[in-house]
Amino acid sequence: MAIRATLAVAVAILAGLIHVRSVSAEVEKRWTLPVPLPPQSVYLDPFSFAVIGENDTFRNNSVTGYFNPTNATAPFFQIFDPSFVTTVLGESPSIQSIAYNPGFAFAHEAPIYVPELDEVFFTSNDGGTLGYSNWYNNSVVGKISMTEVESAVSAAGTTPANVNVQVTELPLADTIQMTNGGTGPYYGNLVLVTSGRALFPPSLALVNPNPPYNVTVLLDNYFGRQFNSLNDVKIHRQSGNIFFTDPTYGYLNQFRPAPGLPTQVYRYNPATGAVKVVADGFNKCNGVAFNPSETVAYVTDTGVSGGFEGFDQTLPATIYAFDIDPLTQAFTNRRVFAYADAGVPDGIQVDSLGNVYSGCGDGIQVWNSEGTLIGKFFLNSTSANMIFAGPGRLVILDETTIYLARIQAQGIDLAYP
Ligand SMILES: *[C@@H]1O[C@H](CO)[C@@H](O)[C@H](O)[C@H]1NC(C)=O
Ligand SMILES: *[C@@H]1O[C@H](CO)[C@@H](O)[C@H](O)[C@H]1NC(C)=O
Ligand SMILES: *[C@@H]1O[C@H](CO)[C@@H](O)[C@H](O)[C@H]1NC(C)=O
Ligand SMILES: *[C@@H]1O[C@H](CO)[C@@H](O)[C@H](O)[C@H]1NC(C)=O
Ligand SMILES: *[C@@H]1O[C@H](CO)[C@@H](O)[C@H](O)[C@H]1NC(C)=O
Ligand SMILES: *[C@@H]1O[C@H](CO)[C@@H](O)[C@H](O)[C@H]1NC(C)=O
């Protein structure tokens, strides 16, 4: 067996599949990249930037200065590990913009794909400058048709072609204030969490994705107390329970009163109406997602980004992983899964192979299930979230732009039942 393994390695070296590099007395084996590189991509061998040296340029601001040593023009794919090509991008990925409005951050968060309609829903920025929403003004939930995107792209002829499809705004009831998170569909409905606005309470709500877009609020308080400003939501499909996060951004972005609860993660049981806390101890918990077998929960902590308090790079920009306790569904065994090198990891999605995607300061960053950064969808600007819109289509929200990346990966199913 050992001889056979040694022979296999020798054959692989001869075939050029493995580079052997000598470091002192040690020998390291590394896989080479598939050649040629996929289009619109740059490979950054971690060894190539492991040492910078005293006279070169270091980054000292993770919020405004991104890691792009080759100065490639965004958008492009930044590859740190060959598995980003073999498990995420595939051989012929592409990335293009599909909707654009430079004057309005219409595409901030709460991305939901409804397969029956082939539509992607999202919400505008709540509280940020280009969101035009604040203590006095609500944010806006909109949608685009992916069918329309496909015909616009075909009509444009070239690949990838930037197109600009129409965004349709949803006329929602006043109970929906400052939407920030979304998932589903849940029995065909959009699941939204709202941050609330002024004295309007934050809420967990179902929205009909078809006209008249009627709303049913499932929950808007914790035993009579308002939540701070709900941020993100996912359904744990095996149990049917809905998990959501409650950081303090409503207050920090000056559209909600001072927070009255810790920043924590809740579980709502739609069968009984019961609500309980499953995790706390965050600076600002934000995105939430489960691994493909739903035994692990991921929660992002966007501590660095503090609204009117500014940025503090010594706070978390961190994805934590937890086990889900089989009895209580409390998030246990908290450990650091990844620390984002640019901005903060915000919304989070998982593909069918267990790779973890999060919207960060420089675009979408992707880690394998071991928590190693394998690549980025480098946009050179902050993305809060993204959604798989059917196999091979990743729709990325970038505030004033929506991108479509065509890749090999598929998202896990987020629908219930
Ligand atoms: C950095 O610059 C200083 C001053 O010019 C020089 O003395 C030193 O050798 C340089 N270091 C490296 C690693 O190039
Ligand atoms: C960060 O780097 C910039 C550009 O090199 C420099 O002007 C600035 O003083 C640095 N700031 C800190 C806090 O080191
Ligand atoms: C990238 O741009 C910076 C700033 O313009 C420049 O100093 C640096 O040499 C460039 N790097 C490459 C690899 O072109
Ligand atoms: C990234 O954005 C900054 C600020 O807008 C700009 O100066 C820089 O050229 C951009 N870099 C790339 C690679 O697009
Ligand atoms: C509210 O939004 C409207 C248009 O969307 C804008 O004209 C108005 O200035 C906004 N009000 C505030 C207080 O931001
Ligand atoms: C919307 O209204 C229809 C018709 O009354 C109802 O069947 C459906 O449950 C409602 N959906 C939501 C999300 O409120």
Coordinates of C-alpha atoms and ligand atoms in Angstrom, one line a residue:
M1 CA 0.0 0.0 0.0
A2 CA 2.8 2.4 1.0
I3 CA 4.7 1.5 -2.1
R4 CA 1.7 2.0 -4.3
A5 CA 1.1 5.4 -2.7
T6 CA 4.7 6.4 -3.2
L7 CA 4.5 5.3 -6.8
A8 CA 1.3 7.3 -7.4
V9 CA 3.0 10.4 -6.0
A10 CA 6.1 9.8 -8.2
V11 CA 3.8 9.4 -11.3
A12 CA 1.9 12.5 -10.3
I13 CA 5.2 14.5 -10.0
L14 CA 6.4 13.2 -13.4
A15 CA 3.0 14.1 -14.9
G16 CA 3.4 17.7 -13.5
L17 CA 0.4 17.4 -11.2
I18 CA 2.4 18.1 -8.1
H19 CA 5.1 20.7 -7.6
V20 CA 7.7 19.7 -5.1
R21 CA 9.3 22.6 -3.2
S22 CA 12.1 22.2 -0.8
V23 CA 12.0 24.4 2.3
S24 CA 15.1 23.6 4.5
A25 CA 15.0 19.9 5.1
E26 CA 11.3 19.7 4.6
V27 CA 9.5 18.7 1.4
E28 CA 6.1 20.1 0.6
K29 CA 3.8 18.8 -2.1
R30 CA 1.5 21.2 -3.8
W31 CA -1.1 20.8 -6.5
T32 CA -0.7 22.9 -9.6
L33 CA -3.6 24.9 -11.1
P34 CA -5.6 23.6 -13.9
V35 CA -4.1 25.2 -17.0
P36 CA -5.1 27.4 -18.7
L37 CA -6.6 29.6 -15.9
P38 CA -10.3 30.3 -16.3
P39 CA -11.2 33.6 -18.0
Q40 CA -11.4 36.8 -15.9
S41 CA -9.2 35.1 -13.2
V42 CA -5.9 35.8 -11.4
Y43 CA -4.0 33.2 -9.4
L44 CA -2.2 34.4 -6.3
D45 CA 0.0 31.7 -4.9
P46 CA 0.1 32.2 -1.1
F47 CA 3.9 31.8 -1.2
S48 CA 4.1 34.7 -3.6
F49 CA 2.9 37.2 -1.0
A50 CA 4.0 35.4 2.2
V51 CA 6.9 37.9 2.6
I52 CA 6.5 41.6 1.7
G53 CA 9.6 43.1 3.2
E54 CA 10.3 46.4 5.1
N55 CA 10.2 48.8 2.1
D56 CA 7.1 47.6 0.3
T57 CA 3.5 48.6 0.8
F58 CA 1.5 47.1 3.6
R59 CA -2.2 47.5 3.9
N60 CA -3.3 49.2 7.1
N61 CA -7.0 49.8 6.4
S62 CA -9.1 46.7 5.8
V63 CA -12.1 48.8 5.0
T64 CA -10.7 51.0 2.2
G65 CA -7.6 49.2 1.1
Y66 CA -8.1 45.8 -0.6
F67 CA -5.6 43.0 -1.4
N68 CA -5.1 43.1 -5.2
P69 CA -1.4 42.8 -5.7
T70 CA -1.7 42.3 -9.5
N71 CA -3.9 45.4 -9.9
A72 CA -6.4 43.3 -12.0
T73 CA -9.5 45.2 -13.0
A74 CA -12.6 44.4 -11.2
P75 CA -14.8 42.3 -11.5
F76 CA -12.6 39.2 -11.6
F77 CA -11.9 36.0 -9.8
Q78 CA -9.1 35.9 -7.4
I79 CA -7.8 32.3 -6.9
F80 CA -5.8 31.4 -3.8
D81 CA -6.3 27.6 -4.0
P82 CA -6.9 25.3 -7.0
S83 CA -10.1 24.0 -5.4
F84 CA -11.6 27.4 -6.1
V85 CA -11.4 26.4 -9.7
T86 CA -12.3 22.8 -9.4
T87 CA -15.2 23.1 -6.9
V88 CA -16.6 26.7 -7.4
L89 CA -15.7 28.3 -10.7
G90 CA -15.4 25.4 -13.1
E91 CA -13.6 25.8 -16.4
S92 CA -15.5 28.6 -18.0
P93 CA -16.9 31.0 -15.4
S94 CA -18.0 34.5 -16.2
I95 CA -19.1 37.6 -14.3
Q96 CA -21.1 40.5 -15.6
S97 CA -23.4 43.2 -14.2
I98 CA -27.2 42.7 -14.8
A99 CA -28.8 45.7 -13.1
Y100 CA -27.3 49.1 -12.3
N101 CA -28.4 52.4 -10.7
P102 CA -25.5 54.6 -9.7
G103 CA -27.7 57.0 -7.7
F104 CA -29.5 54.4 -5.5
A105 CA -28.2 51.5 -3.4
F106 CA -31.2 49.4 -4.4
A107 CA -29.4 46.0 -4.1
H108 CA -28.1 45.8 -0.5
E109 CA -29.5 42.7 1.2
A110 CA -32.2 40.0 1.7
P111 CA -31.6 38.2 -1.6
I112 CA -34.2 35.5 -2.2
Y113 CA -34.5 33.3 -5.4
V114 CA -38.0 32.0 -6.1
P115 CA -37.6 29.2 -8.7
E116 CA -41.3 29.1 -9.7
L117 CA -41.1 32.7 -10.8
D118 CA -37.3 32.7 -11.8
E119 CA -37.1 36.0 -9.9
V120 CA -34.6 37.4 -7.4
F121 CA -35.9 39.6 -4.6
F122 CA -33.7 42.0 -2.6
T123 CA -33.9 45.2 -0.6
S124 CA -32.3 48.6 -0.8
N125 CA -29.7 49.8 1.8
D126 CA -31.3 50.6 5.1
G127 CA -29.8 53.7 6.8
G128 CA -26.8 54.1 4.4
T129 CA -26.2 57.3 2.4
L130 CA -27.3 56.0 -1.1
G131 CA -30.2 54.0 0.5
Y132 CA -32.2 57.2 1.0
S133 CA -33.8 55.5 4.1
N134 CA -33.6 56.7 7.6
W135 CA -35.7 57.5 10.7
Y136 CA -38.3 59.1 8.4
N137 CA -38.0 57.0 5.2
N138 CA -38.5 53.3 4.7
S139 CA -36.2 51.1 2.5
V140 CA -37.5 49.5 -0.7
V141 CA -37.9 45.8 -1.6
G142 CA -37.4 45.1 -5.3
K143 CA -37.1 42.2 -7.7
I144 CA -35.6 41.3 -11.1
S145 CA -36.6 38.6 -13.5
M146 CA -33.8 36.1 -14.3
T147 CA -35.7 35.1 -17.4
E148 CA -35.5 38.8 -18.5
V149 CA -31.7 38.7 -17.7
E150 CA -31.2 35.7 -19.8
S151 CA -33.0 37.2 -22.8
A152 CA -31.2 40.5 -22.4
V153 CA -27.8 38.7 -22.3
S154 CA -28.7 36.6 -25.4
A155 CA -29.8 39.7 -27.2
A156 CA -26.5 41.4 -26.4
G157 CA -24.7 38.6 -28.1
T158 CA -21.2 38.8 -26.5
T159 CA -20.3 36.9 -23.3
P160 CA -20.1 38.3 -20.7
A161 CA -22.3 41.2 -21.6
N162 CA -23.3 43.8 -19.1
V163 CA -27.0 44.4 -19.2
N164 CA -29.4 46.5 -17.2
V165 CA -32.8 44.9 -16.6
Q166 CA -35.8 46.6 -15.0
V167 CA -36.1 46.5 -11.2
T168 CA -39.7 46.2 -10.0
E169 CA -40.5 47.7 -6.6
L170 CA -42.9 45.9 -4.3
P171 CA -45.7 48.0 -2.7
L172 CA -45.5 46.4 0.8
A173 CA -47.6 47.1 3.8
D174 CA -46.4 49.5 6.5
T175 CA -45.6 46.6 8.8
I176 CA -42.5 46.0 6.6
Q177 CA -40.0 48.6 7.7
M178 CA -36.3 48.5 6.8
T179 CA -36.0 45.0 5.4
N180 CA -32.5 43.6 5.9
G181 CA -32.7 39.8 5.7
G182 CA -34.5 37.3 3.6
T183 CA -34.7 33.6 2.8
G184 CA -37.0 30.9 1.5
P185 CA -39.3 30.5 -0.1
Y186 CA -41.3 29.1 2.8
Y187 CA -44.5 27.5 1.6
G188 CA -44.0 29.7 -1.5
N189 CA -43.6 32.9 0.5
L190 CA -40.6 35.2 0.9
V191 CA -39.3 35.2 4.5
L192 CA -38.2 38.7 5.5
V193 CA -36.7 40.1 8.7
T194 CA -37.0 43.8 9.1
S195 CA -34.9 46.1 11.3
G196 CA -37.9 48.3 12.1
R197 CA -37.8 52.1 11.9
A198 CA -38.3 54.7 14.6
L199 CA -41.1 53.2 16.7
F200 CA -42.2 50.6 14.1
P201 CA -41.0 47.3 15.6
P202 CA -38.5 44.9 13.9
S203 CA -40.3 41.8 12.6
L204 CA -40.2 38.4 11.1
A205 CA -42.7 38.3 8.2
L206 CA -44.0 36.3 5.3
V207 CA -44.6 38.1 2.0
N208 CA -46.5 36.8 -1.0
P209 CA -44.0 37.0 -3.9
N210 CA -46.9 37.6 -6.3
P211 CA -49.3 40.6 -6.5
P212 CA -50.7 42.0 -4.3
Y213 CA -47.6 41.1 -2.2
N214 CA -49.6 40.7 0.9
V215 CA -47.8 40.4 4.2
T216 CA -48.3 38.2 7.3
V217 CA -46.1 39.2 10.3
L218 CA -45.1 36.1 12.3
L219 CA -43.3 37.8 15.2
D220 CA -42.5 41.3 16.2
N221 CA -41.4 41.1 19.9
Y222 CA -39.7 39.0 22.5
F223 CA -42.3 38.6 25.3
G224 CA -43.4 42.2 24.8
R225 CA -40.0 43.7 24.2
Q226 CA -39.0 45.0 20.8
F227 CA -36.0 43.4 19.1
N228 CA -33.1 45.8 18.3
S229 CA -33.0 45.6 14.5
L230 CA -33.3 42.1 13.0
N231 CA -30.7 41.5 10.3
D232 CA -30.6 38.1 8.7
V233 CA -32.6 34.8 8.7
K234 CA -32.4 31.2 7.5
I235 CA -34.6 28.2 7.8
H236 CA -33.2 25.0 9.4
R237 CA -35.0 22.7 7.0
Q238 CA -34.7 19.5 9.0
S239 CA -36.6 21.0 11.9
G240 CA -38.6 23.7 10.1
N241 CA -37.4 26.3 12.6
I242 CA -36.4 29.8 11.6
F243 CA -33.2 31.3 13.0
F244 CA -32.5 35.1 12.9
T245 CA -29.9 37.6 14.2
D246 CA -30.5 40.8 16.1
P247 CA -27.5 43.2 16.1
T248 CA -27.7 47.0 16.8
Y249 CA -27.5 48.5 13.4
G250 CA -30.8 50.2 13.5
Y251 CA -29.5 52.4 16.4
L252 CA -25.9 52.6 14.9
N253 CA -27.4 53.8 11.6
Q254 CA -29.7 56.2 13.4
F255 CA -33.1 54.9 12.4
R256 CA -34.0 53.0 15.6
P257 CA -33.9 53.9 19.3
A258 CA -31.1 52.7 21.6
P259 CA -30.9 48.9 21.8
G260 CA -32.6 47.1 24.7
L261 CA -31.4 43.6 24.2
P262 CA -28.0 41.9 23.8
T263 CA -26.9 41.2 20.2
Q264 CA -27.9 37.6 19.8
V265 CA -29.4 34.8 17.6
Y266 CA -33.0 33.6 18.0
R267 CA -35.0 30.6 17.0
Y268 CA -38.7 30.9 16.1
N269 CA -40.7 27.7 15.9
P270 CA -43.5 28.2 13.4
A271 CA -45.4 25.1 14.7
T272 CA -45.7 26.4 18.2
G273 CA -45.0 30.2 18.0
A274 CA -42.2 29.8 20.6
V275 CA -39.2 32.0 20.4
K276 CA -35.9 31.4 22.2
V277 CA -32.3 32.5 22.2
V278 CA -29.7 30.1 20.7
A279 CA -26.5 32.1 20.8
D280 CA -25.0 35.3 22.3
G281 CA -21.7 36.8 23.1
F282 CA -21.3 38.6 19.7
N283 CA -20.2 42.1 19.1
K284 CA -22.6 42.5 16.1
C285 CA -24.0 39.2 14.9
N286 CA -25.1 39.5 11.3
G287 CA -25.4 36.7 8.7
V288 CA -26.5 33.2 9.5
A289 CA -26.3 29.9 7.5
F290 CA -26.1 26.2 7.9
N291 CA -23.8 23.6 6.4
P292 CA -25.3 21.1 3.9
S293 CA -26.1 18.5 6.6
E294 CA -27.5 21.2 8.9
T295 CA -25.3 20.1 11.9
V296 CA -23.1 23.3 11.8
A297 CA -24.3 26.9 12.0
Y298 CA -22.3 29.8 10.7
V299 CA -22.8 33.3 12.2
T300 CA -20.9 36.3 11.0
D301 CA -19.8 39.1 13.4
T302 CA -19.5 42.5 11.7
G303 CA -18.0 44.1 14.9
V304 CA -15.6 46.3 12.8
S305 CA -18.4 48.2 11.2
G306 CA -20.0 50.5 13.8
G307 CA -22.3 52.9 12.0
F308 CA -21.9 56.4 13.6
E309 CA -19.3 54.9 15.9
G310 CA -17.0 54.4 12.9
F311 CA -14.8 51.5 12.1
D312 CA -12.7 49.7 14.7
Q313 CA -10.3 47.1 13.1
T314 CA -9.6 45.5 16.4
L315 CA -13.2 44.2 16.6
P316 CA -14.4 41.0 14.9
A317 CA -14.7 40.7 11.1
T318 CA -15.2 37.0 11.8
I319 CA -17.3 34.0 10.8
Y320 CA -17.9 31.7 13.8
A321 CA -18.9 28.1 13.4
F322 CA -21.1 26.3 16.0
D323 CA -22.5 22.8 16.4
I324 CA -26.2 22.7 16.7
D325 CA -27.3 21.0 19.9
P326 CA -29.6 18.2 19.0
L327 CA -31.9 18.8 22.0
T328 CA -32.1 22.5 22.4
Q329 CA -30.8 23.7 19.0
A330 CA -28.6 26.1 20.9
F331 CA -25.4 27.0 19.0
T332 CA -22.6 25.2 20.9
N333 CA -18.8 24.7 20.6
R334 CA -18.2 28.2 19.1
R335 CA -15.0 28.4 17.2
V336 CA -13.5 30.9 14.7
F337 CA -14.2 29.6 11.2
A338 CA -12.6 32.5 9.3
Y339 CA -11.5 36.1 9.6
A340 CA -12.1 38.3 6.6
D341 CA -9.1 40.3 5.3
A342 CA -11.3 43.1 3.8
G343 CA -14.2 44.9 5.4
V344 CA -16.6 42.6 7.3
P345 CA -18.2 39.2 6.4
D346 CA -21.9 40.1 6.2
G347 CA -24.5 37.8 4.5
I348 CA -23.5 34.2 4.2
Q349 CA -24.4 31.3 1.8
V350 CA -23.2 27.8 1.5
D351 CA -22.8 25.6 -1.6
S352 CA -23.7 21.9 -2.0
L353 CA -20.0 21.0 -1.4
G354 CA -19.9 22.9 1.9
N355 CA -17.9 25.9 0.7
V356 CA -18.9 29.1 2.6
Y357 CA -19.5 32.4 0.8
S358 CA -19.7 35.7 2.5
G359 CA -20.2 39.3 1.2
C360 CA -17.1 41.3 2.3
G361 CA -15.4 44.6 1.8
D362 CA -13.9 43.7 -1.6
G363 CA -16.6 41.4 -2.9
I364 CA -17.6 37.8 -2.2
Q365 CA -15.0 35.7 -0.4
V366 CA -15.2 31.9 -0.4
W367 CA -13.8 29.5 2.2
N368 CA -13.7 25.7 2.0
S369 CA -15.4 23.8 4.8
E370 CA -12.1 23.8 6.7
G371 CA -12.2 27.5 6.8
T372 CA -9.3 28.2 4.3
L373 CA -9.8 31.1 2.0
I374 CA -9.8 29.6 -1.5
G375 CA -10.9 32.5 -3.7
K376 CA -12.8 35.7 -4.2
F377 CA -15.3 37.2 -6.6
F378 CA -13.3 40.4 -6.5
L379 CA -15.5 43.5 -7.1
N380 CA -13.4 46.2 -5.5
S381 CA -16.4 47.3 -3.5
T382 CA -18.5 46.0 -0.6
S383 CA -21.1 43.3 -1.1
A384 CA -23.5 42.5 1.7
N385 CA -24.9 39.3 0.3
M386 CA -25.6 37.0 -2.7
I387 CA -27.9 34.2 -3.7
F388 CA -27.7 31.1 -5.8
A389 CA -30.4 31.5 -8.5
G390 CA -30.6 28.0 -9.7
P391 CA -27.6 25.8 -10.6
G392 CA -24.6 27.6 -11.8
R393 CA -25.9 31.1 -11.3
L394 CA -24.7 33.3 -8.4
V395 CA -26.4 36.7 -8.1
I396 CA -24.3 39.2 -6.2
L397 CA -25.8 42.3 -4.6
D398 CA -23.3 45.2 -4.7
E399 CA -25.5 48.1 -3.6
T400 CA -25.8 50.1 -6.8
T401 CA -25.1 47.1 -9.1
I402 CA -26.3 43.5 -9.3
Y403 CA -23.7 41.0 -10.8
L404 CA -24.4 37.6 -12.2
A405 CA -21.6 35.1 -11.9
R406 CA -21.9 31.9 -14.0
I407 CA -20.0 29.2 -12.1
Q408 CA -20.0 25.4 -11.6
A409 CA -21.1 25.5 -7.9
Q410 CA -24.7 25.1 -6.8
G411 CA -26.2 26.5 -3.6
I412 CA -27.8 24.3 -0.9
D413 CA -31.6 24.3 -1.0
L414 CA -33.0 27.1 1.1
A415 CA -36.7 26.4 0.4
Y416 CA -39.1 24.9 2.9
P417 CA -40.7 22.4 2.9
Ligands
LIG1 C1 14.9 49.4 2.7 O1 15.4 50.7 2.5 C2 16.5 51.1 3.3 C3 16.8 52.5 3.1 O2 16.9 52.8 1.7 C4 17.7 50.1 3.0 O3 18.8 50.5 3.8 C5 17.3 48.7 3.2 O4 18.3 47.8 2.7 C6 16.0 48.4 2.4 N1 15.6 47.0 2.8 C7 15.3 46.1 1.9 C8 14.9 44.8 2.4 O5 15.4 46.3 0.7
LIG2 C1 -1.5 53.8 6.5 O1 -0.8 53.8 5.3 C2 -0.9 55.1 4.6 C3 -0.3 54.9 3.2 O2 0.9 54.2 3.3 C4 -0.2 56.1 5.5 O3 -0.3 57.4 4.9 C5 -0.8 56.1 6.9 O4 -0.1 57.0 7.7 C6 -0.8 54.7 7.5 N1 -1.6 54.8 8.7 C7 -1.3 54.1 9.8 C8 -2.2 54.3 11.0 O5 -0.3 53.4 9.9
LIG3 C1 -0.2 48.3 -8.6 O1 -0.5 49.7 -8.4 C2 0.3 50.3 -7.4 C3 -0.2 51.7 -7.2 O2 -0.5 52.3 -8.5 C4 1.7 50.3 -7.9 O3 2.6 50.8 -6.9 C5 2.2 48.8 -8.1 O4 3.5 48.7 -8.6 C6 1.2 48.1 -9.0 N1 1.5 46.7 -9.0 C7 1.6 45.9 -10.1 C8 1.9 44.5 -9.9 O5 1.3 46.4 -11.2
LIG4 C1 -10.7 50.1 -6.7 O1 -11.5 51.2 -6.3 C2 -10.6 52.3 -5.9 C3 -11.5 53.4 -5.3 O2 -12.6 53.6 -6.1 C4 -9.9 52.7 -7.2 O3 -9.0 53.8 -6.9 C5 -9.1 51.6 -7.7 O4 -8.5 51.9 -8.9 C6 -10.0 50.3 -7.9 N1 -9.2 49.2 -8.3 C7 -9.5 48.3 -9.2 C8 -8.6 47.1 -9.3 O5 -10.6 48.3 -9.8
LIG5 C1 -37.3 60.5 1.8 O1 -37.3 60.0 0.5 C2 -37.7 60.9 -0.5 C3 -37.8 60.2 -1.8 O2 -37.5 58.9 -1.8 C4 -36.8 62.1 -0.5 O3 -37.2 63.0 -1.4 C5 -36.7 62.7 0.9 O4 -35.7 63.7 0.9 C6 -36.4 61.7 1.9 N1 -36.5 62.2 3.3 C7 -35.5 62.2 4.1 C8 -35.8 62.8 5.5 O5 -34.5 61.6 3.9
LIG6 C1 -52.0 36.5 0.8 O1 -53.4 36.5 0.6 C2 -53.9 35.2 0.2 C3 -55.4 35.4 -0.1 O2 -56.1 35.9 1.0 C4 -53.7 34.2 1.3 O3 -54.2 32.9 0.9 C5 -52.2 34.1 1.6 O4 -52.0 33.3 2.7 C6 -51.7 35.5 1.9 N1 -50.2 35.4 2.0 C7 -49.5 36.1 3.0 C8 -48.0 35.9 3.0 O5 -50.0 36.8 3.8

